[in-house]
Coordinates of C-alpha atoms and ligand atoms in Angstrom, one line a residue:
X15 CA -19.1 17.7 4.2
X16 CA -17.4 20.5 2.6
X17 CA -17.5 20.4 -0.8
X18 CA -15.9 22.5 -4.3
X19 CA -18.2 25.0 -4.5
X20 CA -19.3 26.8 -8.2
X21 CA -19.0 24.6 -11.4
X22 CA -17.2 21.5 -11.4
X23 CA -17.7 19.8 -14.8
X24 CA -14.5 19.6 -16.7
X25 CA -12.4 17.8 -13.9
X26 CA -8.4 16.9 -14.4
X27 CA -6.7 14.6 -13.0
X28 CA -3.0 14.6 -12.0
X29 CA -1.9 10.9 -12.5
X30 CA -3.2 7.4 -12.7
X31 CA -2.5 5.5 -10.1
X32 CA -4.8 4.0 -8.4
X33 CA -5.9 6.8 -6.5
X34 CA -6.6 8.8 -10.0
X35 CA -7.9 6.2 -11.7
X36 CA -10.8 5.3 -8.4
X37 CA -11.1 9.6 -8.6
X38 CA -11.5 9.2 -12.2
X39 CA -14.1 6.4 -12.3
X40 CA -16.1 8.2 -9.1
X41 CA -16.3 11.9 -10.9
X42 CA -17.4 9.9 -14.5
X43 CA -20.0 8.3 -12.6
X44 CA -21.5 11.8 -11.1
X45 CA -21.2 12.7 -15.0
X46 CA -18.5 14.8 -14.6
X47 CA -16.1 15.2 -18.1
X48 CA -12.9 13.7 -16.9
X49 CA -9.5 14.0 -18.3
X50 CA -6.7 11.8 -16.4
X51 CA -3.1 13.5 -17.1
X52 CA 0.0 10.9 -16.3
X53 CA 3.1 11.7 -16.8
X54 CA 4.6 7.6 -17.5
X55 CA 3.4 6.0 -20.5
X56 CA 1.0 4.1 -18.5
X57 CA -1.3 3.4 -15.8
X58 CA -0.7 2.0 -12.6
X59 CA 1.6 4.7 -10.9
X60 CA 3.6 2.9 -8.2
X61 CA 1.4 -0.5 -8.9
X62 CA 3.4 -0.5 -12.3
X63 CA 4.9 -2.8 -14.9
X64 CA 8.3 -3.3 -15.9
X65 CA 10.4 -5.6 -18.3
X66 CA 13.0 -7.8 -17.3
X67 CA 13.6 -9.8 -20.2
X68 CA 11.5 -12.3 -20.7
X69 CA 9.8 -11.5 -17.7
X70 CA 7.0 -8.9 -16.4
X71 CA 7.3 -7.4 -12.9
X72 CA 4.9 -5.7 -10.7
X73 CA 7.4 -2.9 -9.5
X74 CA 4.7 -2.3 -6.3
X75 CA 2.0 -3.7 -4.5
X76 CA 1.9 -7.6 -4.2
X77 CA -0.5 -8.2 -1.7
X78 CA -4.1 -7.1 -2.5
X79 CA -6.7 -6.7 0.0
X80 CA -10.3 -5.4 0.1
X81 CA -11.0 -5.8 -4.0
X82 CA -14.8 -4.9 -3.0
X83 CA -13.0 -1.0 -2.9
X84 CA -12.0 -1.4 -6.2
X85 CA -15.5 -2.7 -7.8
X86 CA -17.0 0.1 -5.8
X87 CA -15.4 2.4 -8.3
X88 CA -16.1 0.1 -11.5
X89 CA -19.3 0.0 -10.5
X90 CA -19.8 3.5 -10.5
X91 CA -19.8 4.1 -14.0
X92 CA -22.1 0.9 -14.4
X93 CA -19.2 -1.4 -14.8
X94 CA -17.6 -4.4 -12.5
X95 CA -14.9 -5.9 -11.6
X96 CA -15.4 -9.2 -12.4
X97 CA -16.1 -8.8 -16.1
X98 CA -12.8 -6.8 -16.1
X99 CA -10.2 -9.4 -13.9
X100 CA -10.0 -12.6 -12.9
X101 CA -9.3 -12.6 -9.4
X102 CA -7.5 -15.3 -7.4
X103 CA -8.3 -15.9 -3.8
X104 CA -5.3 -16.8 -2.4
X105 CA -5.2 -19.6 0.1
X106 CA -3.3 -19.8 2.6
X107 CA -3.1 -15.9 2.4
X108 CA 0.7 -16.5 3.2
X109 CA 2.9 -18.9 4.5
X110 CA 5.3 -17.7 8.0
X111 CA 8.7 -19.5 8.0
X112 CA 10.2 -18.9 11.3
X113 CA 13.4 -18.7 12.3
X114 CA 13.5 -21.9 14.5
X115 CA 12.7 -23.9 11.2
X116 CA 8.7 -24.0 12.2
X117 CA 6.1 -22.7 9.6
X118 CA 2.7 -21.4 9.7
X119 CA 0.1 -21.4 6.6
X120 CA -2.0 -18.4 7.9
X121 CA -5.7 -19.3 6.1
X122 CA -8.2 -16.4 5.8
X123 CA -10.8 -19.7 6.9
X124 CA -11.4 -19.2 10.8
X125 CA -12.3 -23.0 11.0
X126 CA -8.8 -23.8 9.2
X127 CA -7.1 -21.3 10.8
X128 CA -7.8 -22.2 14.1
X129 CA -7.0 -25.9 12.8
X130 CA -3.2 -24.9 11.7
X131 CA -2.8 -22.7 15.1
X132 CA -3.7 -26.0 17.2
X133 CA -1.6 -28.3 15.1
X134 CA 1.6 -25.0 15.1
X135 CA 1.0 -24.3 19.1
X136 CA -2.0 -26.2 21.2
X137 CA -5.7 -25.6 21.8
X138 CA -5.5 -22.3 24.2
X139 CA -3.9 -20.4 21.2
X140 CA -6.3 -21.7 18.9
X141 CA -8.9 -20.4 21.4
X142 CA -7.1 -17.3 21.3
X143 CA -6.9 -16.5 17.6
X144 CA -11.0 -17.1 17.3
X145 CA -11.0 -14.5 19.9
X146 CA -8.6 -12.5 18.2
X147 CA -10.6 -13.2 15.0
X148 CA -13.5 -11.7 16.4
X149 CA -11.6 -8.8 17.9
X150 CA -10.3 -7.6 14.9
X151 CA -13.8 -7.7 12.7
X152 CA -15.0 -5.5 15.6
X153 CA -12.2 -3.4 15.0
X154 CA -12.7 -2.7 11.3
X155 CA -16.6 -2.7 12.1
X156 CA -15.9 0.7 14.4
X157 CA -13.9 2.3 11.8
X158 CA -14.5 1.6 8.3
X159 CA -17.5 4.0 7.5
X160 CA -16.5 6.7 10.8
X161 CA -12.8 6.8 10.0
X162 CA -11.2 5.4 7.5
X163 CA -14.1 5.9 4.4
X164 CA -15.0 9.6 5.3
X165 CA -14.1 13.2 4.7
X166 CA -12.9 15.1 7.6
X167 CA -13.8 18.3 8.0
X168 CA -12.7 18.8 11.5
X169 CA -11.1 16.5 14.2
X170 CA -14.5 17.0 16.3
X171 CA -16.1 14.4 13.8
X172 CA -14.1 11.8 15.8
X173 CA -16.6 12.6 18.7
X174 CA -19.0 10.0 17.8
X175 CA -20.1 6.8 19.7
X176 CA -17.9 4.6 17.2
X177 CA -15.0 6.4 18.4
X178 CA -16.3 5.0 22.5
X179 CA -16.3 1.5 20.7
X180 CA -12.8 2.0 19.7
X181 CA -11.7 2.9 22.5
X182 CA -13.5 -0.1 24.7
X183 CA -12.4 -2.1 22.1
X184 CA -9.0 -0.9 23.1
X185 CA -8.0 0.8 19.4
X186 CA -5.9 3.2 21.6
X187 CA -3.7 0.5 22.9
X188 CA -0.3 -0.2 21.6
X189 CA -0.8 -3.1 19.1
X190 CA 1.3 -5.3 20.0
X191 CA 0.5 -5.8 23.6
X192 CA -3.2 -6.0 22.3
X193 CA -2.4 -8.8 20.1
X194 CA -0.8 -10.8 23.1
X195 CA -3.7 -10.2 25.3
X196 CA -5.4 -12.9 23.0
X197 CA -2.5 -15.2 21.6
X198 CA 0.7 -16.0 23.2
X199 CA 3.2 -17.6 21.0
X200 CA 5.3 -15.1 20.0
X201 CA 5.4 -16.5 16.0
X202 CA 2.1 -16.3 16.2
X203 CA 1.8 -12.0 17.7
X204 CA 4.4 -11.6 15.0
X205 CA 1.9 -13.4 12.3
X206 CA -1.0 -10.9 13.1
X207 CA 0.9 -7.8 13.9
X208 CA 3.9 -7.2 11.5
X209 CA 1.1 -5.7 9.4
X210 CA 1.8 -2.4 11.1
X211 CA 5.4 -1.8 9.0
X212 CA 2.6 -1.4 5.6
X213 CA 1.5 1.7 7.9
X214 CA 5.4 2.8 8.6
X215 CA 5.3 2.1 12.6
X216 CA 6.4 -0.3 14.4
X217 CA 3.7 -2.8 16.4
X218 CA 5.3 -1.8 20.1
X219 CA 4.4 1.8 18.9
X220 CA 1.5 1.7 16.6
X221 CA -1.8 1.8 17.7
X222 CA -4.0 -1.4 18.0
X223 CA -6.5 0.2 16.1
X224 CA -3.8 -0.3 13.2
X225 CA -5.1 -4.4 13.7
X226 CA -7.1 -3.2 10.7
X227 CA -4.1 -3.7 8.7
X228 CA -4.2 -7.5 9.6
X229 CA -7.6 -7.8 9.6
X230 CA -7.9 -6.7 5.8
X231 CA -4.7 -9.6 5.2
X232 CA -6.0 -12.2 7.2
X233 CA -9.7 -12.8 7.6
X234 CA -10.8 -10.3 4.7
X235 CA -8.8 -12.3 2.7
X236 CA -5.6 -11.8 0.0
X237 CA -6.2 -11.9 -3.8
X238 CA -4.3 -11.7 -6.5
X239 CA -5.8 -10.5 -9.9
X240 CA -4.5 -13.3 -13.0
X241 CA -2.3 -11.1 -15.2
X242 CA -0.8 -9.8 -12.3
X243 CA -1.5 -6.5 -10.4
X244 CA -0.7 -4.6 -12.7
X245 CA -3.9 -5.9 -14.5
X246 CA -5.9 -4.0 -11.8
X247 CA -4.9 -0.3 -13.2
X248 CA -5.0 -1.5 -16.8
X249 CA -8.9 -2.4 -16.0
X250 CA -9.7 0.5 -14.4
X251 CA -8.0 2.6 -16.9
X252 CA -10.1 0.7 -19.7
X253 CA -13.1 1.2 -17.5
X254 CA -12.7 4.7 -17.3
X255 CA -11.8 5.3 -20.9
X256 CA -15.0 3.4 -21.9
X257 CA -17.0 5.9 -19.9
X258 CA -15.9 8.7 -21.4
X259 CA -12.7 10.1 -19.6
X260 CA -9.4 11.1 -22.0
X261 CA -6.5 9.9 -21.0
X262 CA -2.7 11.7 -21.6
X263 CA 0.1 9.5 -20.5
X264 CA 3.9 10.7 -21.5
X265 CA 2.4 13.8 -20.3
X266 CA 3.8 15.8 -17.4
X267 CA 2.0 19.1 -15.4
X268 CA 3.9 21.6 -14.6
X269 CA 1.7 24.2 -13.4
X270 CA -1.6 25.4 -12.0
X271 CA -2.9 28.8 -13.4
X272 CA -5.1 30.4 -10.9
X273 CA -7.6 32.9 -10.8
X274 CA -9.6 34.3 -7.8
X275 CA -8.3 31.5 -5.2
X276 CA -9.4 28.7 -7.9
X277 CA -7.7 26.6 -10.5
X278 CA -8.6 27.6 -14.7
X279 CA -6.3 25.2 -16.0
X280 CA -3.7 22.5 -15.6
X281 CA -0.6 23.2 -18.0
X282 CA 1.5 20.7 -19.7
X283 CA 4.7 20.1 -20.1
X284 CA 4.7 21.1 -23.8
X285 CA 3.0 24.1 -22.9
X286 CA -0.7 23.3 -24.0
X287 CA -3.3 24.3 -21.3
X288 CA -6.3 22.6 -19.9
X289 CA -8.7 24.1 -18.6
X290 CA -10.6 23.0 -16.2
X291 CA -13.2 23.7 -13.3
X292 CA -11.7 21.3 -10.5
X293 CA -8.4 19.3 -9.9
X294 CA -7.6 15.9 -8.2
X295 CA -4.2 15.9 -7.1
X296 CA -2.5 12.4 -6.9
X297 CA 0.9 12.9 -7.2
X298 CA 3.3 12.7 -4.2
X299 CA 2.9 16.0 -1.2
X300 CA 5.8 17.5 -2.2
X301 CA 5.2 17.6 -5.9
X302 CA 1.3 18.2 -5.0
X303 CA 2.4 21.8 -2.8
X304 CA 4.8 22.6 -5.7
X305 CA 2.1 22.9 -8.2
X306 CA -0.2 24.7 -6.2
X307 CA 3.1 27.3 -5.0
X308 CA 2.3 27.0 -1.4
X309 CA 3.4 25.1 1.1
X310 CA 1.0 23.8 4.0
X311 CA 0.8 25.2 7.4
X312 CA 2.2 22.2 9.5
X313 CA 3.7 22.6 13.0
X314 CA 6.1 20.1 12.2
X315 CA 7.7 18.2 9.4
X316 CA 6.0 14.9 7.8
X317 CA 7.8 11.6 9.2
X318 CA 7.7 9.1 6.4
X319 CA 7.8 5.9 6.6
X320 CA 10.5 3.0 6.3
X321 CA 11.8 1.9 2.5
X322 CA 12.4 -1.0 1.3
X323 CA 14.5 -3.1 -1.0
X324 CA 13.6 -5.1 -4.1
X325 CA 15.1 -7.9 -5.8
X326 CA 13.6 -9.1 -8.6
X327 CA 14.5 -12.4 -9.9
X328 CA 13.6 -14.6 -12.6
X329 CA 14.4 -17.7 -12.1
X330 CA 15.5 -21.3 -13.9
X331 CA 14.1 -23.1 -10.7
X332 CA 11.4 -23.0 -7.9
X333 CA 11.0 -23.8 -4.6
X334 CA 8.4 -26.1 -2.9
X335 CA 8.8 -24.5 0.4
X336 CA 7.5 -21.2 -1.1
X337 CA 4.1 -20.2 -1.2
X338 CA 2.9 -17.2 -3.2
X339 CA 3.6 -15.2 -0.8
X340 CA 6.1 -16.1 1.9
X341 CA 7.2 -14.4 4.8
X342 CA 10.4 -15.4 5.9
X343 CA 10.7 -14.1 9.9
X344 CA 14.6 -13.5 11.4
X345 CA 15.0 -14.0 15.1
X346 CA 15.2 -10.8 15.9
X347 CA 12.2 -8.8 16.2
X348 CA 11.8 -5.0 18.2
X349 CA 15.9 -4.9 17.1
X350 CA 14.7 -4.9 13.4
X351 CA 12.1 -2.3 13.9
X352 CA 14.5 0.0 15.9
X353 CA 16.9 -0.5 12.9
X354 CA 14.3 0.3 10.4
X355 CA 12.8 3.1 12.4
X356 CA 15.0 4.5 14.4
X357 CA 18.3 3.8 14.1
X358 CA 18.6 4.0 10.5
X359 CA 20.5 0.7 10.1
X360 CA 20.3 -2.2 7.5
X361 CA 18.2 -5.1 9.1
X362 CA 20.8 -7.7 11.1
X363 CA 18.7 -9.8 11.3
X364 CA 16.1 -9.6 8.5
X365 CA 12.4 -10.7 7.9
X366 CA 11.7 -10.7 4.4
X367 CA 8.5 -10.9 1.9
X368 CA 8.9 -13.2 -0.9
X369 CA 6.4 -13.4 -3.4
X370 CA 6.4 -15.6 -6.0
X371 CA 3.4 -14.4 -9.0
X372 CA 4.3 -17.0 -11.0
X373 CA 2.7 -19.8 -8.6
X374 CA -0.6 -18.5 -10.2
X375 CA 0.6 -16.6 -13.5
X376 CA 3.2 -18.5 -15.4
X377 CA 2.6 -16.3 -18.2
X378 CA 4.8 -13.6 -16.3
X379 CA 8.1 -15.5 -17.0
X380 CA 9.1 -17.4 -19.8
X381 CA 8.1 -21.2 -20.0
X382 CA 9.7 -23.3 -17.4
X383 CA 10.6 -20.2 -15.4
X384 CA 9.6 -18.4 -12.3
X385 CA 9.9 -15.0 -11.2
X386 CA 10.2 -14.2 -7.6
X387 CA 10.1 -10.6 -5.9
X388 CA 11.9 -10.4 -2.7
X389 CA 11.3 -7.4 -0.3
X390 CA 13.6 -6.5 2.2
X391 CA 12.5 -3.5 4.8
X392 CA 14.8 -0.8 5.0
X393 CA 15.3 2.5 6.7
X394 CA 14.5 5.7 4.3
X395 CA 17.2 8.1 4.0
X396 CA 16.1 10.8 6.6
X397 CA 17.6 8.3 9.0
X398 CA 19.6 5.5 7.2
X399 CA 21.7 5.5 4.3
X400 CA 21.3 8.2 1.9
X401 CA 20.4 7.9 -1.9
X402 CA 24.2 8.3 -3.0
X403 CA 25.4 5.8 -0.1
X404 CA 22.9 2.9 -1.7
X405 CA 24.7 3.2 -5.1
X406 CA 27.3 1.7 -3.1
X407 CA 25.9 0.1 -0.6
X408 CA 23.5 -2.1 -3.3
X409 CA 25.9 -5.0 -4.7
X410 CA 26.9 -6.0 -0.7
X411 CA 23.2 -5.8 0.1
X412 CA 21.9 -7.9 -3.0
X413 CA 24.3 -10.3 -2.2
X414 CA 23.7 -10.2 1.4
X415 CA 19.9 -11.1 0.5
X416 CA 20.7 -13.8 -2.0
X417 CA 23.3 -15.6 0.6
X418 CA 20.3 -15.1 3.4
X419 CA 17.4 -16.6 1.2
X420 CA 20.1 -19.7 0.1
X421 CA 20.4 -20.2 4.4
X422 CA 17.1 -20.4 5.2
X423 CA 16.2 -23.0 2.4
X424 CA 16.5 -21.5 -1.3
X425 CA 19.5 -23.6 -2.2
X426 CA 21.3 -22.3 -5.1
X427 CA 19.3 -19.5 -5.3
X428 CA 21.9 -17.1 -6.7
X429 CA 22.9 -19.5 -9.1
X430 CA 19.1 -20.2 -10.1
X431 CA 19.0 -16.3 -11.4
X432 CA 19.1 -15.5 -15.0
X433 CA 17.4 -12.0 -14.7
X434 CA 17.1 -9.7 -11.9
X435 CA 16.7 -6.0 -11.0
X436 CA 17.4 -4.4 -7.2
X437 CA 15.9 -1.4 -6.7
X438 CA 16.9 0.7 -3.3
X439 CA 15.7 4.2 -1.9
X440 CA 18.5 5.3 -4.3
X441 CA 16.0 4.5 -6.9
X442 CA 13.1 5.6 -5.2
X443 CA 14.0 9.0 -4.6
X444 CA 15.3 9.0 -8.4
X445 CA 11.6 9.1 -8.8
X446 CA 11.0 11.8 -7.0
X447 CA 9.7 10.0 -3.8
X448 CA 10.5 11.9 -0.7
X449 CA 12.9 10.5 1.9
X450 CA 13.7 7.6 0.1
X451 CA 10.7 5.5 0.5
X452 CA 7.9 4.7 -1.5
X453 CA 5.4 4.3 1.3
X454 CA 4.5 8.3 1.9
X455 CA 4.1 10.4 5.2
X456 CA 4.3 7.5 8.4
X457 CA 0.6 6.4 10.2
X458 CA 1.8 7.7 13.3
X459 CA -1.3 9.1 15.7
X460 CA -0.2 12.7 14.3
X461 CA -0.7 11.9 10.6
X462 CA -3.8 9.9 10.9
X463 CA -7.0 10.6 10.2
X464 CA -8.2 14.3 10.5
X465 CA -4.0 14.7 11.5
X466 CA -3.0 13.7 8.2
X467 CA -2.7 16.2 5.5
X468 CA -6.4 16.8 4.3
X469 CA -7.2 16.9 0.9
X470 CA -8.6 20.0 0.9
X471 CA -6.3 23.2 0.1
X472 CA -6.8 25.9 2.2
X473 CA -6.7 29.0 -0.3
X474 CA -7.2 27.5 -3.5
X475 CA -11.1 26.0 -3.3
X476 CA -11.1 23.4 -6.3
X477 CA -8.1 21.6 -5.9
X478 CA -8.7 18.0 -4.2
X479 CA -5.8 15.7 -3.0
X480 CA -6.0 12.2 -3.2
X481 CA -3.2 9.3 -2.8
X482 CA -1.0 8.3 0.0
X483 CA -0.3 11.5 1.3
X484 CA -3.8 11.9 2.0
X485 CA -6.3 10.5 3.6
X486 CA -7.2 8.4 4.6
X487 CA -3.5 7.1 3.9
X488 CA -1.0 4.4 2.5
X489 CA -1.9 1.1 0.8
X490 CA -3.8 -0.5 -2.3
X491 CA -7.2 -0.2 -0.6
X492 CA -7.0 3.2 1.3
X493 CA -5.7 4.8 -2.0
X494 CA -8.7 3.3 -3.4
X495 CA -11.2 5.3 -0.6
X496 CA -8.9 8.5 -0.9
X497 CA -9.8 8.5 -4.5
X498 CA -13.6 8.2 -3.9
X499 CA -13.5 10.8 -1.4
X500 CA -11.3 13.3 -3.6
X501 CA -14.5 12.9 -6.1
X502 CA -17.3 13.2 -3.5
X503 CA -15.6 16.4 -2.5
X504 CA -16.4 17.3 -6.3
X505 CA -19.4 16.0 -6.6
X506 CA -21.2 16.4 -3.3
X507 CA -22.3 12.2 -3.5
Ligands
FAD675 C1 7.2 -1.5 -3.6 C2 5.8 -1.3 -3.1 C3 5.1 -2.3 -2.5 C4 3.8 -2.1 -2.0 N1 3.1 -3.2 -1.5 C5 1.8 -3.0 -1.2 C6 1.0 -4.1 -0.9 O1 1.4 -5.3 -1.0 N2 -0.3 -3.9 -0.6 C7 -0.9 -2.6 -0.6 O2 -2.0 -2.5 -0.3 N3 -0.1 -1.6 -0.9 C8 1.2 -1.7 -1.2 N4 2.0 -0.6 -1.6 C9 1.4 0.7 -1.5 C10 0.5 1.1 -2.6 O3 1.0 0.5 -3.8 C11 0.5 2.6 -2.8 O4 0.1 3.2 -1.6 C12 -0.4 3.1 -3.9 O5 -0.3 2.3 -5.1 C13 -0.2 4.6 -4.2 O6 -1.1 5.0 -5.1 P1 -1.3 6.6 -5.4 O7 -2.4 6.7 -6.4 O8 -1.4 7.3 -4.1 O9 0.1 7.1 -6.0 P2 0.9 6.7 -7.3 O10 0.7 5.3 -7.7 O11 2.3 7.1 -7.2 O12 0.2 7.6 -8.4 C14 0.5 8.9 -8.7 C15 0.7 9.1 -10.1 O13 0.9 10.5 -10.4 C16 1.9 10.6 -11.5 N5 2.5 11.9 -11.5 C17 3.3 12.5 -10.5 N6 3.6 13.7 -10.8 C18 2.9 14.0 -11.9 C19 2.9 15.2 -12.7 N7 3.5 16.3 -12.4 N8 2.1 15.2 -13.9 C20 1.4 14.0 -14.2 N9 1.5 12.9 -13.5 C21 2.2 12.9 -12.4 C22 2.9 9.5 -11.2 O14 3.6 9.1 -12.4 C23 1.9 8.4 -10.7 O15 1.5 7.6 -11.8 C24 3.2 -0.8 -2.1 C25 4.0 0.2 -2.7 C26 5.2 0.0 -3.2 C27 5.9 1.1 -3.9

């Protein structure tokens, strides 16, 4: 493995998201002297917390997968997760409402999975989703440690017998014919493949290796930490500031000073300087190659992924039919990815992701109140509707949700609300996200892996990326890995 070469003992860290914070916590552990710049007055980056009233939202993730990633990190600097968050198992994992009116608890329990699948659609399918079950450990099995958990130095490292058992394992496939070639029922392909959208491409296109994705959601099992997400950051960001690192937030860097092809210190937006022997890099590719005044050399342009839309809604009321998390499936299916993808429309037909945090933190919303977040896919503005056309657009398409949710069972739903906040790519690219979309550079084949921009710099030899633009890519538990690999980099461990 490549690694910084020449001192690396003051390290800085540009943001704390969750990739900064795991970089953070990795580098303290090696005994590196950390200091974590954010520019937001707090931690989290996009797995942040907002106001609403009486009630506190997670503006990001929702759905949290793989917490082992995160105690990794705690546990570096002789901490854990467990003394830090209380974390809920979720069960089921989520509930699928289907269009036809049929619903589906999907249970991270194989024995109680295959139970609901043989009440929802008959024996064969059950047999199919223990096969499927097994499939898709074998999956993640061939490609946690050689792929998705390493530093690539060169795309020959794929050449390694784990990439054979990929490949007879058919991770080269197209997903969604993979996940038919072990369970039939439609609803039920849709239940174990719509995980793809996380990674921006659409399950006729992505690769079946992508079943990852699902397996993480549902046999590794969904969590969801009491306090909310956001309570995830906070503890690292405690963690990390009890092992030594400093921590600036309200502070923004503007610039790198170089010397000799390396980094001598980060300056802030005040003007003070710090210097530093290495950098970890969090913040978004764009922002990342302005800093460092170069841009990469790269055939062709990133693709990013899809956007999405966000109603937040605090509620007088609650819904039995709602689980906390619910995905609420339209008829239409390849239509909605085109529109998301490729044709840059508004769904016609939407699937949505409601969760509902409140089912297991009242203490979000004020007593007697719930607080529900609502996620509607959308295309990002290189192909839909463009930041300035969603400051219109928004009121029709907040409506257009709240009149959707009341049809398929939410009655009075609009009227229910007594708080709420929509945000749309308009607001994502006010934040400086590229094309719209919170959810990075696309996991198409050519941005994956060694393909996706590396987080080394060619040129500048102690600056390390890590985050979503990196590898190994998008997602609570991947941004998690890159940050441990943007520190091993560092640190040679
Ligand atoms: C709405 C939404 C829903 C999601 N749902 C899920 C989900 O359910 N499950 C899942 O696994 N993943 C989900 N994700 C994806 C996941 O949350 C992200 O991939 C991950 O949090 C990104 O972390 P990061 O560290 O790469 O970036 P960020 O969190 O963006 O961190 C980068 C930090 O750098 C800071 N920064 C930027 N520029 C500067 C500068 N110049 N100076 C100082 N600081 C700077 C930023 O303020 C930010 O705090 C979701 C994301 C969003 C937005």
């Amino acid at each position: 493995m490549k690694t910084v070469p020449g001192r690396t003992d003051r390290v800085v860290v540009v943001g704390a998201g969750l990739s900064g914070l795991a970089a953070a916590l990795h580098l303290l552990g090696s005994g590196r002297q950390v200091t974590v710049v954010e520019r937001s007055d707090q931690a989290g980056g996009r797995a942040g917390r907002a106001r609403l009233g009486g009630y506190l939202l997670d503006t990001g993730p929702t759905v949290l997968t793989m917490p082992h990633l995160a105690d990794e990190a705690f546990a570096a600097v002789g901490d854990s997760l467990a003394d830090r968050v209380e974390l809920i198992a979720l069960h089921p994992a989520y509930r699928a409402q289907f269009a036809d009116g049929s619903g589906l608890d999907v249970h991270t329990d194989g024995e109680a999975m295959a139970e609901e699948v043989r009440a929802f659609a008959g024996p064969a399918e059950a047999a199919g989703y223990l096969r499927l079950r097994h499939w898709l450990r074998s999956l993640y099995e061939a490609q946690m440690r050689r792929f998705i958990d390493t530093n690539f130095d060169s795309p020959f490292q794929l050449l390694h017998p784990d990439l054979a058992r990929l490949a007879a394992l058919r991770g080269f496939g197209r997903l969604d014919a993979q996940i038919g070639r072990y369970v039939k029922d439609p609803r039920l392909r849709r239940v174990f493949s719509f995980q793809s959208l996380y990674a921006g491409v659409p399950p006729a296109r992505a690769l079946a290796a992508y079943a990852v994705i699902a397996y993480m959601d549902t046999v590794a099992g969904v969590y969801f930490p009491k306090g909310g997400m956001h309570a995830l950051p906070v503890a690292m960001a405690d963690a990390a500031r009890d092992a030594g690192a400093e921590f600036r937030y309200g502070t923004e860097v503007t610039k790198l000073e170089m010397s000799a092809g390396r980094v001598t210190s980060v300056r802030l937006g005040d003007g003070e300087r710090l210097p530093c022997d290495a950098v970890v890099l969090t913040p978004e590719l764009p922002v990342v190659y302005r800093l460092l005044g170069r841009t990469p050399r790269r055939p062709v342009r990133l693709t990013h992924s899809p956007s999405a839309v966000i109603l937040h809604a605090g509620t007088r009321r609650g819904w039995p039919g709602l689980d906390h998390h619910t995905i609420s499936f339209g008829h239409a299916w390849e239509r909605t990815f085109d529109e998301i993808t490729r044709t840059g429309r508004l769904m016609s037909d939407p699937s949505l992701l409601i969760t509902r945090p409140t089912a297991h933190e009242p203490r979000l919303a004020p007593e007697g109140r719930h607080l529900h977040y609502v996620l509607a896919p959308c295309p990002n503005t290189t192909v839909g509707p463009s930041a300035d056309e969603w400051r219109s657009l928004a009121p029709r398409y907040r409506d257009s949700i709240v009149s959707l949710l009341e049809k398929r069972g939410l009655d009075g739903f609009g009227d229910a609300i007594e708080e709420e906040q929509l945000i749309t790519p308009a607001d994502w690219t006010a934040q400086g996200h590229a094309a719209g979309t919170p959810f990075s550079a696309a996991h198409t084949f050519a941005q994956t892996g060694p393909f996706r921009p590396r987080n080394l710099v060619a040129g500048v030899e102690n600056a390390v990326l890590a985050g979503c633009g990196t590898t190994p890519g998008v997602g609570v538990p991947t941004v998690l890995v890159s940050g441990k690999l943007a520190a091993s980099r560092i640190s040679g461990q």
